Coordinates of C-alpha atoms and ligand atoms in Angstrom, one line a residue:
M43 CA 87.2 -89.4 3.9
S44 CA 86.4 -93.0 3.9
N45 CA 85.4 -94.8 7.1
S46 CA 85.7 -98.5 6.4
S47 CA 84.2 -101.4 8.4
S48 CA 84.6 -105.0 7.7
Y49 CA 81.9 -107.6 8.4
T50 CA 81.8 -111.4 8.1
F51 CA 78.8 -113.0 6.3
Q52 CA 76.4 -115.0 8.4
A53 CA 77.4 -118.7 8.1
E54 CA 74.2 -119.5 6.1
V55 CA 75.1 -116.8 3.6
R56 CA 78.6 -118.2 3.2
Q57 CA 77.2 -121.6 2.5
L58 CA 74.6 -120.2 0.0
L59 CA 77.3 -118.2 -1.7
D60 CA 79.4 -121.3 -2.0
I61 CA 76.6 -123.1 -3.7
V62 CA 75.8 -120.1 -6.0
I63 CA 79.4 -119.6 -7.0
N64 CA 80.4 -123.2 -7.6
A65 CA 77.2 -124.7 -9.1
L66 CA 76.8 -125.0 -12.8
Y67 CA 73.9 -123.0 -14.2
S68 CA 72.7 -122.7 -17.7
D69 CA 70.7 -119.6 -17.0
R70 CA 73.0 -117.2 -15.1
E71 CA 71.2 -114.3 -16.7
I72 CA 68.5 -114.5 -14.0
F73 CA 70.7 -112.3 -11.8
I74 CA 69.5 -109.4 -13.9
R75 CA 65.8 -110.4 -13.2
E76 CA 66.5 -110.6 -9.5
L77 CA 68.2 -107.2 -9.3
I78 CA 65.5 -105.6 -11.4
S79 CA 62.9 -107.1 -9.1
N80 CA 64.7 -105.7 -6.0
A81 CA 64.9 -102.3 -7.7
S82 CA 61.2 -102.4 -8.4
D83 CA 60.4 -103.4 -4.8
A84 CA 62.5 -100.5 -3.5
L85 CA 60.6 -98.1 -5.8
E86 CA 57.2 -99.5 -4.8
K87 CA 58.1 -98.9 -1.1
L88 CA 59.2 -95.4 -1.8
R89 CA 56.0 -94.6 -3.7
L90 CA 54.0 -95.8 -0.7
L91 CA 56.0 -93.6 1.7
Q92 CA 55.3 -90.6 -0.5
L93 CA 51.6 -91.3 -0.7
K94 CA 51.6 -91.4 3.1
N95 CA 53.1 -87.9 3.0
Q96 CA 56.5 -88.9 4.5
T97 CA 59.3 -86.5 4.0
V98 CA 61.7 -88.1 1.6
Y99 CA 65.3 -87.3 0.7
Q100 CA 65.3 -85.8 -2.8
A101 CA 61.6 -85.9 -3.1
D102 CA 61.5 -84.6 -6.7
K103 CA 63.7 -87.4 -8.1
P104 CA 61.6 -89.4 -10.5
L105 CA 61.0 -93.1 -9.7
E106 CA 62.9 -95.2 -12.2
I107 CA 65.4 -97.8 -12.9
S108 CA 68.5 -97.3 -15.1
I109 CA 70.8 -99.9 -16.4
S110 CA 74.2 -99.4 -18.1
T111 CA 77.1 -101.5 -19.2
D112 CA 80.8 -100.8 -19.6
E113 CA 82.4 -103.2 -22.0
D114 CA 86.0 -102.0 -21.3
N115 CA 85.7 -102.4 -17.6
H116 CA 83.5 -105.4 -17.8
T117 CA 80.7 -104.1 -15.6
I118 CA 77.0 -103.9 -15.6
T119 CA 75.2 -101.4 -13.4
I120 CA 71.6 -101.4 -12.1
A121 CA 70.5 -98.3 -10.4
D122 CA 67.1 -97.3 -8.9
T123 CA 65.8 -94.2 -7.1
G124 CA 64.0 -96.3 -4.5
I125 CA 64.2 -96.4 -0.7
G126 CA 67.9 -97.3 -0.5
M127 CA 69.4 -98.7 2.6
T128 CA 71.0 -97.5 5.9
R129 CA 74.1 -99.1 7.4
D130 CA 72.0 -101.4 9.6
E131 CA 69.8 -102.3 6.7
L132 CA 72.8 -103.3 4.6
V133 CA 74.0 -105.6 7.3
E134 CA 70.6 -107.0 7.8
N135 CA 69.6 -107.4 4.1
L136 CA 72.8 -108.2 2.4
G137 CA 74.7 -110.0 5.1
T138 CA 72.1 -112.4 6.5
I139 CA 69.2 -114.6 5.3
A140 CA 65.9 -114.0 6.9
H141 CA 64.1 -117.0 5.6
S142 CA 63.0 -119.3 8.4
G143 CA 63.7 -122.5 6.6
T144 CA 67.2 -121.6 5.6
K145 CA 68.8 -124.9 6.5
K146 CA 66.3 -126.9 4.4
L147 CA 66.5 -124.3 1.7
L148 CA 70.3 -124.8 1.5
E149 CA 70.0 -128.6 1.5
S150 CA 67.4 -128.6 -1.3
L151 CA 69.3 -126.0 -3.2
E152 CA 72.4 -128.2 -3.3
Q153 CA 70.4 -131.0 -4.9
A154 CA 67.9 -129.1 -7.1
D155 CA 68.2 -128.9 -10.8
N156 CA 66.3 -125.7 -11.0
K157 CA 68.5 -123.7 -8.7
S158 CA 67.9 -120.4 -10.3
D159 CA 64.2 -120.7 -9.9
L160 CA 64.6 -121.5 -6.2
I161 CA 66.9 -118.6 -5.6
G162 CA 64.3 -116.0 -6.4
Q163 CA 61.4 -117.8 -4.8
F164 CA 63.0 -118.1 -1.4
G165 CA 64.1 -114.5 -1.1
V166 CA 67.9 -114.8 -1.7
G167 CA 67.9 -113.2 -5.1
F168 CA 70.5 -110.6 -4.4
Y169 CA 73.2 -113.2 -3.9
S170 CA 72.6 -114.6 -7.4
S171 CA 74.8 -111.7 -8.7
F172 CA 77.8 -113.7 -7.4
M173 CA 77.1 -116.3 -10.1
V174 CA 78.7 -113.9 -12.6
A175 CA 80.7 -111.4 -10.5
D176 CA 84.0 -111.5 -8.8
R177 CA 83.1 -108.3 -7.0
V178 CA 79.8 -106.5 -6.3
E179 CA 79.5 -102.9 -5.2
V180 CA 76.3 -101.5 -3.8
Y181 CA 76.2 -97.7 -3.5
T182 CA 73.2 -96.6 -1.5
H183 CA 71.5 -93.7 0.2
S184 CA 68.3 -94.3 2.2
W185 CA 65.1 -92.3 1.7
D186 CA 65.6 -91.0 5.2
E187 CA 67.3 -87.6 5.0
S188 CA 69.6 -88.4 7.9
G189 CA 70.9 -91.5 6.1
E190 CA 74.6 -91.8 5.1
S191 CA 76.0 -92.3 1.6
L192 CA 77.4 -95.9 1.7
L193 CA 79.3 -98.4 -0.3
W194 CA 78.9 -102.1 0.3
T195 CA 81.5 -104.3 -1.4
S196 CA 82.2 -108.0 -1.4
D197 CA 83.8 -110.7 -3.5
G198 CA 81.1 -113.1 -2.3
R199 CA 83.3 -115.3 -0.1
E200 CA 83.9 -114.7 3.6
S201 CA 83.1 -111.0 4.2
Y202 CA 82.1 -107.6 3.0
T203 CA 83.0 -104.0 3.8
I204 CA 80.9 -100.9 4.3
D205 CA 82.5 -97.5 3.6
T206 CA 81.1 -94.0 3.8
V207 CA 81.5 -92.3 0.5
D208 CA 80.9 -88.9 -1.1
T209 CA 77.3 -87.8 -1.1
L210 CA 75.0 -90.0 -3.2
D211 CA 71.6 -89.5 -4.7
R212 CA 68.7 -91.4 -3.2
G213 CA 68.4 -95.1 -4.0
T214 CA 70.7 -97.9 -4.8
R215 CA 73.3 -98.4 -7.6
I216 CA 74.7 -101.9 -7.9
V217 CA 77.8 -102.4 -9.9
I218 CA 78.6 -105.9 -11.0
H219 CA 82.3 -106.6 -11.8
L220 CA 82.0 -109.6 -14.2
K221 CA 84.2 -112.6 -14.1
K222 CA 86.2 -113.2 -17.2
E223 CA 83.9 -116.0 -18.5
Y224 CA 80.8 -113.9 -18.1
E225 CA 81.9 -110.7 -19.7
D226 CA 79.1 -111.1 -22.2
F227 CA 76.8 -109.5 -19.7
A228 CA 78.6 -106.2 -20.4
K229 CA 77.7 -106.3 -24.1
E230 CA 74.9 -104.1 -25.1
Y231 CA 73.0 -106.5 -27.4
R232 CA 73.1 -109.3 -24.8
V233 CA 71.8 -107.1 -22.0
R234 CA 69.1 -105.4 -24.2
S235 CA 67.6 -108.8 -25.1
I236 CA 67.5 -109.9 -21.5
L237 CA 65.9 -106.7 -20.3
V238 CA 63.2 -107.0 -22.9
K239 CA 62.5 -110.4 -21.5
Y240 CA 62.4 -109.5 -17.8
S241 CA 61.2 -105.9 -17.7
N242 CA 57.7 -106.0 -19.3
F243 CA 55.9 -106.0 -16.0
V244 CA 58.0 -103.7 -14.0
G245 CA 55.8 -101.0 -12.7
F246 CA 58.4 -98.2 -13.2
P247 CA 60.2 -96.8 -16.3
L248 CA 63.3 -98.9 -17.1
N249 CA 66.0 -97.1 -19.1
F250 CA 69.0 -98.7 -20.9
K251 CA 71.5 -96.4 -22.5
G252 CA 69.0 -93.7 -22.7
D253 CA 66.2 -95.9 -24.3
R254 CA 63.0 -96.6 -22.5
I255 CA 62.7 -100.4 -22.5
N256 CA 59.3 -101.2 -21.0
T257 CA 55.8 -99.8 -21.1
V258 CA 54.4 -99.6 -17.7
E259 CA 51.0 -101.2 -17.3
A260 CA 49.0 -103.0 -14.8
I261 CA 47.9 -106.2 -16.6
W262 CA 45.4 -107.0 -13.9
L263 CA 43.4 -103.8 -14.5
R264 CA 42.9 -104.7 -18.2
P265 CA 39.8 -106.5 -19.3
K266 CA 40.3 -110.2 -19.6
S267 CA 39.4 -110.4 -23.3
E268 CA 42.4 -108.1 -24.1
V269 CA 45.1 -109.9 -22.4
K270 CA 47.0 -112.5 -24.4
P271 CA 47.8 -115.9 -22.9
E272 CA 51.6 -115.3 -23.3
E273 CA 51.2 -112.0 -21.4
Y274 CA 49.7 -113.9 -18.5
D275 CA 52.6 -116.3 -18.6
E276 CA 55.2 -113.6 -18.6
F277 CA 53.6 -111.7 -15.8
Y278 CA 53.5 -114.9 -13.7
Q279 CA 57.1 -115.6 -14.5
F280 CA 57.9 -112.1 -13.4
I281 CA 56.1 -112.2 -10.0
A282 CA 56.9 -115.8 -9.2
H283 CA 60.6 -115.6 -10.2
T284 CA 60.3 -118.6 -12.4
E285 CA 60.7 -119.9 -15.9
Q286 CA 57.8 -122.2 -15.6
K287 CA 54.3 -121.5 -16.8
P288 CA 51.4 -121.5 -14.4
L289 CA 49.2 -124.5 -14.1
T290 CA 46.0 -122.4 -14.2
L291 CA 45.1 -118.8 -13.6
M292 CA 42.0 -116.8 -12.6
H293 CA 41.5 -113.2 -13.7
F294 CA 38.4 -111.4 -12.5
N295 CA 37.2 -107.8 -12.3
A296 CA 34.3 -107.0 -10.0
D297 CA 32.5 -103.7 -9.2
A298 CA 30.3 -104.9 -6.4
P299 CA 30.2 -105.3 -3.5
I300 CA 33.6 -103.8 -3.7
V301 CA 35.8 -102.8 -6.6
L302 CA 38.2 -105.6 -7.0
N303 CA 40.6 -106.7 -9.7
A304 CA 42.4 -109.9 -9.1
L305 CA 44.8 -112.1 -10.9
L306 CA 45.7 -115.4 -9.2
F307 CA 48.0 -118.1 -10.5
V308 CA 48.5 -121.7 -9.4
P309 CA 52.1 -122.8 -9.9
D310 CA 53.0 -125.9 -11.8
E311 CA 54.4 -127.6 -8.7
N312 CA 53.5 -127.9 -5.1
P313 CA 56.0 -125.5 -3.5
E314 CA 56.1 -127.5 -0.3
K315 CA 57.1 -130.7 -1.9
F316 CA 60.8 -129.7 -1.8
G317 CA 60.6 -130.0 2.0
F318 CA 61.0 -126.3 2.8
G319 CA 58.1 -126.6 5.1
R320 CA 55.3 -124.1 4.9
V321 CA 55.4 -121.4 2.3
D322 CA 53.7 -118.0 2.4
H323 CA 51.3 -117.0 -0.3
N324 CA 52.7 -114.6 -2.8
V325 CA 49.7 -112.5 -3.6
A326 CA 50.4 -108.7 -3.4
L327 CA 47.8 -106.2 -2.5
Y328 CA 47.5 -103.0 -4.5
C329 CA 45.3 -100.0 -4.3
H330 CA 44.9 -98.6 -7.7
R331 CA 48.3 -99.8 -9.0
V332 CA 50.1 -98.7 -5.8
L333 CA 51.6 -101.6 -3.9
I334 CA 50.3 -101.6 -0.3
D335 CA 51.8 -104.9 0.9
A336 CA 53.6 -107.6 -1.0
K337 CA 52.4 -110.4 1.3
P338 CA 49.5 -109.1 3.4
E339 CA 48.5 -111.5 6.1
G340 CA 44.8 -112.4 6.1
L341 CA 44.3 -111.7 2.4
L342 CA 43.8 -115.4 1.7
P343 CA 43.1 -118.4 3.9
D344 CA 46.2 -120.4 4.9
W345 CA 45.3 -123.3 2.8
L346 CA 45.5 -121.2 -0.4
R347 CA 49.2 -120.3 0.4
F348 CA 50.4 -121.9 -2.8
L349 CA 48.9 -119.0 -4.9
H350 CA 50.8 -116.2 -6.6
G351 CA 49.2 -113.1 -7.9
V352 CA 47.9 -109.6 -7.5
V353 CA 44.8 -108.1 -5.9
D354 CA 43.9 -104.5 -6.5
S355 CA 41.1 -102.7 -4.7
E356 CA 40.3 -99.1 -5.0
D357 CA 38.4 -99.2 -1.8
L358 CA 41.5 -99.6 0.4
P359 CA 42.8 -96.6 2.3
L360 CA 46.3 -95.9 1.1
N361 CA 47.8 -95.0 4.4
I362 CA 46.7 -98.1 6.3
S363 CA 49.3 -99.8 8.4
R364 CA 50.1 -103.5 8.2
E365 CA 48.6 -104.1 11.6
M366 CA 45.4 -102.3 10.7
L367 CA 45.2 -104.1 7.4
Q368 CA 45.3 -107.4 9.1
D369 CA 42.2 -107.1 11.1
S370 CA 40.3 -104.8 8.8
S371 CA 36.9 -106.0 7.8
L372 CA 37.6 -105.0 4.2
I373 CA 40.5 -107.6 4.1
R374 CA 38.2 -110.2 5.5
K375 CA 35.6 -109.4 2.9
I376 CA 38.2 -109.6 0.1
N377 CA 39.5 -112.9 1.5
D378 CA 36.0 -114.3 1.4
I379 CA 35.3 -113.1 -2.2
L380 CA 38.6 -114.3 -3.4
T381 CA 38.2 -117.7 -1.8
N382 CA 34.7 -118.1 -3.2
R383 CA 35.7 -117.0 -6.7
F384 CA 38.7 -119.3 -6.7
L385 CA 36.7 -122.3 -5.6
K386 CA 34.2 -121.6 -8.4
H387 CA 37.2 -121.3 -10.8
L388 CA 38.3 -124.8 -9.7
D389 CA 34.9 -126.2 -10.1
K390 CA 34.7 -124.9 -13.6
L391 CA 38.2 -126.1 -14.4
A392 CA 37.2 -129.6 -13.4
K393 CA 34.3 -129.5 -15.8
D394 CA 36.0 -127.7 -18.8
Q395 CA 39.5 -129.0 -18.5
P396 CA 39.4 -132.3 -16.6
E397 CA 43.0 -133.1 -17.4
T398 CA 44.3 -129.8 -16.0
Y399 CA 42.1 -130.3 -13.0
A400 CA 43.5 -133.8 -12.5
D401 CA 47.0 -132.3 -12.5
F402 CA 45.9 -129.7 -10.1
Y403 CA 44.4 -132.3 -7.8
S404 CA 47.4 -134.6 -7.8
R405 CA 49.5 -131.7 -6.6
F406 CA 47.2 -129.7 -4.4
S407 CA 44.6 -132.0 -2.9
R408 CA 46.3 -131.8 0.5
Y409 CA 45.6 -128.1 0.6
L410 CA 41.9 -128.6 -0.3
K411 CA 41.6 -131.1 2.5
E412 CA 43.3 -128.7 4.9
G413 CA 40.7 -126.1 3.8
I414 CA 37.9 -128.4 4.7
V415 CA 39.2 -128.9 8.2
T416 CA 40.2 -125.3 8.8
S417 CA 37.7 -123.1 6.8
W418 CA 34.4 -124.2 8.1
Q419 CA 32.4 -121.7 5.9
H420 CA 34.0 -123.0 2.7
K421 CA 33.8 -126.8 3.4
D422 CA 30.9 -127.6 1.2
P423 CA 32.3 -126.1 -2.1
I424 CA 35.7 -127.6 -1.3
A425 CA 34.1 -131.1 -0.7
K426 CA 32.7 -130.9 -4.2
L427 CA 36.2 -130.6 -5.5
L428 CA 37.5 -133.8 -3.7
R429 CA 38.2 -136.8 -5.8
F430 CA 38.6 -140.4 -4.7
E431 CA 38.5 -144.0 -5.9
S432 CA 35.6 -146.3 -5.0
T433 CA 34.3 -149.8 -5.5
M434 CA 32.9 -148.6 -8.8
T435 CA 36.0 -147.0 -10.3
D436 CA 38.9 -148.8 -12.0
P437 CA 42.1 -148.6 -10.0
G438 CA 43.7 -145.2 -10.5
K439 CA 40.5 -143.6 -11.8
L440 CA 38.9 -141.0 -9.6
T441 CA 35.3 -139.9 -9.0
S442 CA 33.6 -137.2 -7.0
F443 CA 30.8 -136.9 -4.4
D444 CA 28.5 -135.5 -7.1
S445 CA 29.0 -138.5 -9.3
Y446 CA 28.7 -140.8 -6.3
V447 CA 25.3 -139.2 -5.4
S448 CA 24.1 -139.6 -9.0
R449 CA 24.8 -143.4 -8.7
M450 CA 23.1 -143.8 -5.3
K451 CA 20.5 -146.6 -5.2
E452 CA 16.9 -145.5 -4.8
N453 CA 16.6 -146.3 -1.1
Q454 CA 20.1 -145.2 -0.3
K455 CA 20.3 -142.2 2.0
E456 CA 23.9 -142.2 3.0
I457 CA 27.3 -142.0 1.4
Y458 CA 29.4 -145.0 2.4
V459 CA 33.1 -144.5 2.9
L460 CA 36.1 -146.4 4.1
T461 CA 39.5 -145.0 5.1
G462 CA 42.8 -146.9 5.1
E463 CA 46.3 -147.0 3.8
S464 CA 45.6 -148.1 0.2
R465 CA 42.9 -149.2 -2.1
E466 CA 44.3 -152.7 -2.1
M467 CA 44.0 -152.9 1.6
L468 CA 40.5 -151.5 1.6
E469 CA 39.4 -154.0 -1.1
N470 CA 40.1 -156.7 1.4
S471 CA 38.2 -155.1 4.2
P472 CA 35.7 -157.3 6.0
Y473 CA 33.2 -154.5 5.9
L474 CA 33.0 -154.3 2.2
E475 CA 31.5 -157.7 1.4
S476 CA 27.8 -157.1 1.7
F477 CA 27.9 -153.5 0.4
K478 CA 29.5 -154.8 -2.7
A479 CA 27.3 -157.8 -3.0
N480 CA 24.2 -155.6 -2.8
G481 CA 25.5 -153.0 -5.3
Y482 CA 26.1 -150.1 -2.9
E483 CA 29.1 -148.0 -3.8
V484 CA 31.8 -147.4 -1.2
A485 CA 34.2 -144.5 -1.5
F486 CA 37.9 -145.2 -0.7
F487 CA 40.0 -142.5 1.1
T488 CA 43.6 -143.3 1.5
D489 CA 45.4 -140.1 2.5
H490 CA 46.7 -139.6 6.0
G491 CA 44.2 -137.6 7.9
D492 CA 41.2 -138.4 5.6
Q493 CA 39.1 -139.5 8.6
F494 CA 39.3 -136.0 10.0
V495 CA 38.4 -134.5 6.6
L496 CA 35.3 -136.8 6.3
D497 CA 34.2 -136.0 9.8
A498 CA 34.5 -132.3 9.1
I499 CA 32.4 -132.7 5.9
N500 CA 29.8 -134.7 7.7
K501 CA 27.1 -134.2 5.1
F502 CA 27.3 -133.8 1.3
G503 CA 24.0 -132.2 0.3
E504 CA 21.3 -134.3 2.0
A505 CA 23.4 -137.4 2.3
E506 CA 25.3 -138.1 5.5
I507 CA 28.8 -139.5 5.1
K508 CA 29.2 -142.8 6.9
S509 CA 32.3 -144.9 7.5
I510 CA 31.1 -148.4 7.0
D511 CA 33.4 -149.7 9.8
R512 CA 31.1 -148.1 12.3
A513 CA 28.4 -150.0 14.1
D514 CA 25.7 -147.4 13.4
V515 CA 25.8 -148.0 9.7
T516 CA 23.2 -150.4 8.4
I517 CA 22.7 -151.5 4.9
P518 CA 19.3 -150.3 3.7
E519 CA 18.0 -153.5 2.2
T520 CA 19.6 -156.8 1.6
P521 CA 17.7 -159.4 -0.3
D522 CA 17.8 -162.7 1.6
T523 CA 20.7 -164.7 0.5
E524 CA 20.3 -168.4 0.0
G525 CA 21.4 -171.0 2.5
E526 CA 20.7 -172.4 5.8
S527 CA 20.6 -170.1 8.8
L528 CA 20.4 -170.4 12.5
T529 CA 16.8 -170.4 13.9
A530 CA 15.7 -167.5 16.1
D531 CA 16.0 -169.8 19.2
Q532 CA 19.4 -171.0 18.3
T533 CA 20.6 -167.4 17.6
K534 CA 19.2 -166.2 21.0
S535 CA 20.9 -169.0 22.9
L536 CA 24.3 -168.6 21.2
Q537 CA 24.1 -164.8 21.7
D538 CA 23.4 -165.3 25.5
W539 CA 26.2 -167.7 25.8
L540 CA 28.7 -165.4 24.1
I541 CA 27.6 -162.3 26.1
N542 CA 27.8 -164.3 29.3
M543 CA 31.3 -165.4 28.4
Y544 CA 32.7 -162.1 27.2
G545 CA 31.1 -159.7 29.6
K546 CA 32.1 -156.1 28.9
K547 CA 34.8 -156.9 26.4
F548 CA 32.3 -156.1 23.6
S549 CA 29.8 -153.4 23.8
K550 CA 27.4 -155.6 21.7
I551 CA 27.3 -159.0 20.1
T552 CA 24.7 -159.2 17.3
F553 CA 23.7 -161.4 14.4
G554 CA 23.2 -159.6 11.1
N555 CA 23.5 -159.5 7.4
R556 CA 26.7 -157.4 7.0
L557 CA 28.7 -160.4 6.0
V558 CA 28.0 -162.6 3.0
S559 CA 30.4 -165.5 3.7
G560 CA 32.7 -164.7 6.6
A561 CA 31.9 -165.7 10.2
A562 CA 32.2 -162.4 12.1
V563 CA 33.1 -158.8 11.7
A564 CA 34.3 -156.3 14.4
L565 CA 32.8 -152.8 14.3
H566 CA 33.7 -149.6 16.0
G567 CA 31.2 -149.1 18.8
A568 CA 29.0 -146.1 18.3
D569 CA 30.8 -144.2 21.0
D570 CA 34.3 -145.4 20.0
M571 CA 36.8 -143.3 18.1
S572 CA 38.0 -144.5 14.7
S573 CA 41.3 -146.3 14.4
E574 CA 42.8 -143.3 12.7
I575 CA 41.9 -140.9 15.5
R576 CA 43.2 -143.5 18.1
E577 CA 46.5 -143.8 16.2
Y578 CA 46.7 -140.0 16.0
M579 CA 46.1 -139.6 19.8
K580 CA 48.6 -142.4 20.5
A581 CA 51.2 -140.6 18.4
M582 CA 50.5 -137.4 20.3
G583 CA 51.1 -139.3 23.6
Q584 CA 47.6 -138.9 24.8
D585 CA 45.6 -141.4 26.9
I586 CA 43.2 -143.3 24.8
P587 CA 40.0 -144.5 26.3
E588 CA 39.4 -148.2 26.2
A589 CA 37.5 -149.2 23.1
H590 CA 34.4 -151.5 23.2
P591 CA 34.0 -152.9 19.7
E592 CA 30.9 -154.6 18.5
I593 CA 30.9 -158.1 17.1
E594 CA 28.4 -159.0 14.4
L595 CA 28.1 -162.7 13.6
N596 CA 26.8 -164.2 10.4
P597 CA 24.1 -166.6 11.2
K598 CA 24.5 -168.3 7.8
N599 CA 28.2 -169.0 8.2
E600 CA 29.0 -172.7 8.7
L601 CA 31.4 -172.1 11.6
V602 CA 28.9 -170.0 13.4
R603 CA 26.2 -172.6 12.9
K604 CA 28.5 -175.4 14.2
L605 CA 29.4 -173.2 17.2
A606 CA 25.7 -173.2 18.2
D607 CA 25.8 -176.9 18.7
L608 CA 29.3 -177.1 19.9
K609 CA 28.7 -175.0 23.0
A610 CA 26.6 -177.8 24.5
E611 CA 28.7 -180.7 23.2
D612 CA 32.2 -179.4 24.1
P613 CA 32.0 -176.0 25.9
E614 CA 35.8 -175.8 26.2
L615 CA 36.4 -176.2 22.5
A616 CA 33.5 -173.9 21.8
R617 CA 35.1 -171.2 23.9
I618 CA 38.4 -171.6 21.9
V619 CA 36.6 -171.4 18.6
A620 CA 34.6 -168.3 19.7
D621 CA 37.9 -166.7 20.8
Q622 CA 39.4 -167.5 17.4
I623 CA 36.4 -166.1 15.5
T624 CA 36.3 -162.8 17.5
N625 CA 40.1 -162.3 17.5
T626 CA 40.2 -162.8 13.7
A627 CA 37.5 -160.3 13.3
L628 CA 39.3 -157.8 15.5
L629 CA 42.6 -158.4 13.6
R630 CA 41.0 -157.9 10.2
A631 CA 39.5 -154.7 11.4
G632 CA 42.7 -153.4 12.8
M633 CA 41.2 -153.4 16.3
L634 CA 43.2 -156.1 18.0
E635 CA 45.0 -154.3 20.8
N636 CA 47.2 -157.2 21.7
P637 CA 48.5 -159.5 18.9
A638 CA 49.4 -162.1 21.5
D639 CA 45.6 -162.8 22.0
I640 CA 45.3 -164.3 18.6
A641 CA 48.5 -166.4 18.9
K642 CA 47.0 -167.8 22.1
S643 CA 43.7 -168.8 20.7
S644 CA 45.3 -170.3 17.6
Q645 CA 47.7 -172.3 19.7
E646 CA 44.8 -173.6 21.9
L647 CA 42.8 -174.5 18.9
L648 CA 45.6 -176.5 17.3
E649 CA 46.4 -178.3 20.5
K650 CA 42.8 -179.3 21.0
L651 CA 42.4 -180.6 17.4
L652 CA 45.7 -182.5 17.4
L653 CA 45.1 -184.1 20.8
K654 CA 41.5 -185.1 19.9
K655 CA 42.6 -187.3 16.9
Ligands
ADP211 P1 64.1 -110.5 -1.4 O1 64.0 -109.5 -2.5 O2 63.2 -111.7 -1.7 O3 63.8 -109.9 -0.1 P2 66.9 -110.4 -2.1 O4 68.0 -111.3 -1.7 O5 66.6 -110.2 -3.5 O6 65.6 -111.0 -1.3 O7 67.1 -109.0 -1.4 C1 67.3 -109.0 0.0 C2 66.9 -107.6 0.6 O8 67.9 -106.6 0.3 C3 65.6 -107.1 0.1 O9 64.5 -107.6 0.8 C4 65.8 -105.6 0.4 O10 65.4 -105.3 1.7 C5 67.2 -105.4 0.2 N1 67.5 -104.8 -1.2 C6 68.0 -105.5 -2.2 N2 68.1 -104.7 -3.3 C7 67.7 -103.5 -2.9 C8 67.5 -102.2 -3.6 N3 67.8 -102.1 -4.9 N4 67.1 -101.2 -2.8 C9 66.7 -101.3 -1.5 N5 66.8 -102.5 -0.9 C10 67.3 -103.6 -1.5
MG212 MG1 64.6 -110.0 -4.4

């Protein structure tokens, strides 16, 4: 009575299967972990349906997983009494890949050494069975009474078939026909040891040849003091589909304002570094041990999307829909509590385990910075977590705003910062001279986008954060340096002469103490945008308003002093020298719009000097 239909795998699945089948793995056993994880997911979904009073096919069937092996026929079978699949669901779930970054995933998978870790993390775990199988059979009956009894079969190459079969019980039974070289997986001792390893945290009974393998417990509901470190590690490995240990974890139980038990893990690697693009958080939401949603939107802010874990709240209504969940005020409250607690955890980690925090920071600082720009209400505690180099740190050593503030000079009210590509570049910045000479610390920020982050922070405690390349920053106090200077009259007349010559080109021309030895420095006018923001707008194809930098001249600089006399003696040469001084200042500040300007003034200067002699 079989009614057979043949289907071709989606191209991406064929490509994935090709990688899975042909690659060399040392740990093929993970296919068992992946199939158990799917069985457990299917059971969680069924339990939730029942709690919502849905009518379910074979409602009395207990929720469990059974595993068996057949040494003679070289098979291993994994069966569950979960939600099962309809024909459409078989096609959708076992014939296509839903992951949005599939192309990238496949590229990275081809190159990655830790393929088996990636397979589970990116939601293609089922296909790992083809690492060991030359044929896989999936017998399934959906929870829906009207569903058919179906058999999905494939050799994992081009296509699969779906047949209707004699009546099946609810759930899914997967029979793996092992390749000759992997017949080991049909041996009882081998499978038993693997099951012990992977089934500890499965939330349903798991039976093997009549023996119950696991004890079902919700580790997150146990008091912290009673959970062993290796239990945390194993639980993390189970939910994150990985063999790695977490970098750090936070476990907390609270009774007020809402009953909340949470266990959050930071992975050992930045999941976005492989180039998959954005990942989704992997923190599941439970209500008293019942899984409500494996990846609820809105449970955590976007910038915490690297977290894995479990959140359990008794205060959640069980029969809440996904949509209702998303904009429920309870979820917002949980989000806020989790974020605050996690930020506190990081702060404590930085104090108690600075090395672990440094590892965390090197991998996840980008997310913190994203948090500052996008999570207004959390920006202050996140700012405390930032680390950076400064004029007072050795290269490669990092400091924090708190430490910076503790080193501030008595009369210092502001935090001085400078953004740019690298410390090396910033060390040569024309703005740094007098701050350094007068013992004021300047913090270096060298990540792309740092200017936005600093603008968003704005203030750390009482201290305003000021970029020292801006005209509205003044050094609080500078002891008079030695050396001759222009008189007030000379200064005034040189200033008038320059303003008259340059007109609107500069918003201001001043004389000041910002420089110790150089002739002039260009500053962003108070109303101008920073170079970084201009660059950004340029890249976005937006029109950028004309900038009007300020020029500050150093009245003690010899060139500037000579210029004061030269403007009367040889106005033409004085003009060229002034051009050269201002162009150089613009160039050093990265504000020279047209590089040809400086070539022109240099050329003129050379000609003038050569022709004179
Ligand atoms: P993921 O579990 O990350 O979604 P998988 O490749 O492991 O990716 O599984 C693909 C999909 O196939 C699952 O999302 C689920 O819808 C379906 N599926 C797999 N195994 C089962 C099962 N035992 N019972 C019901 N559905 C299953
Ligand atoms: Mg899976």
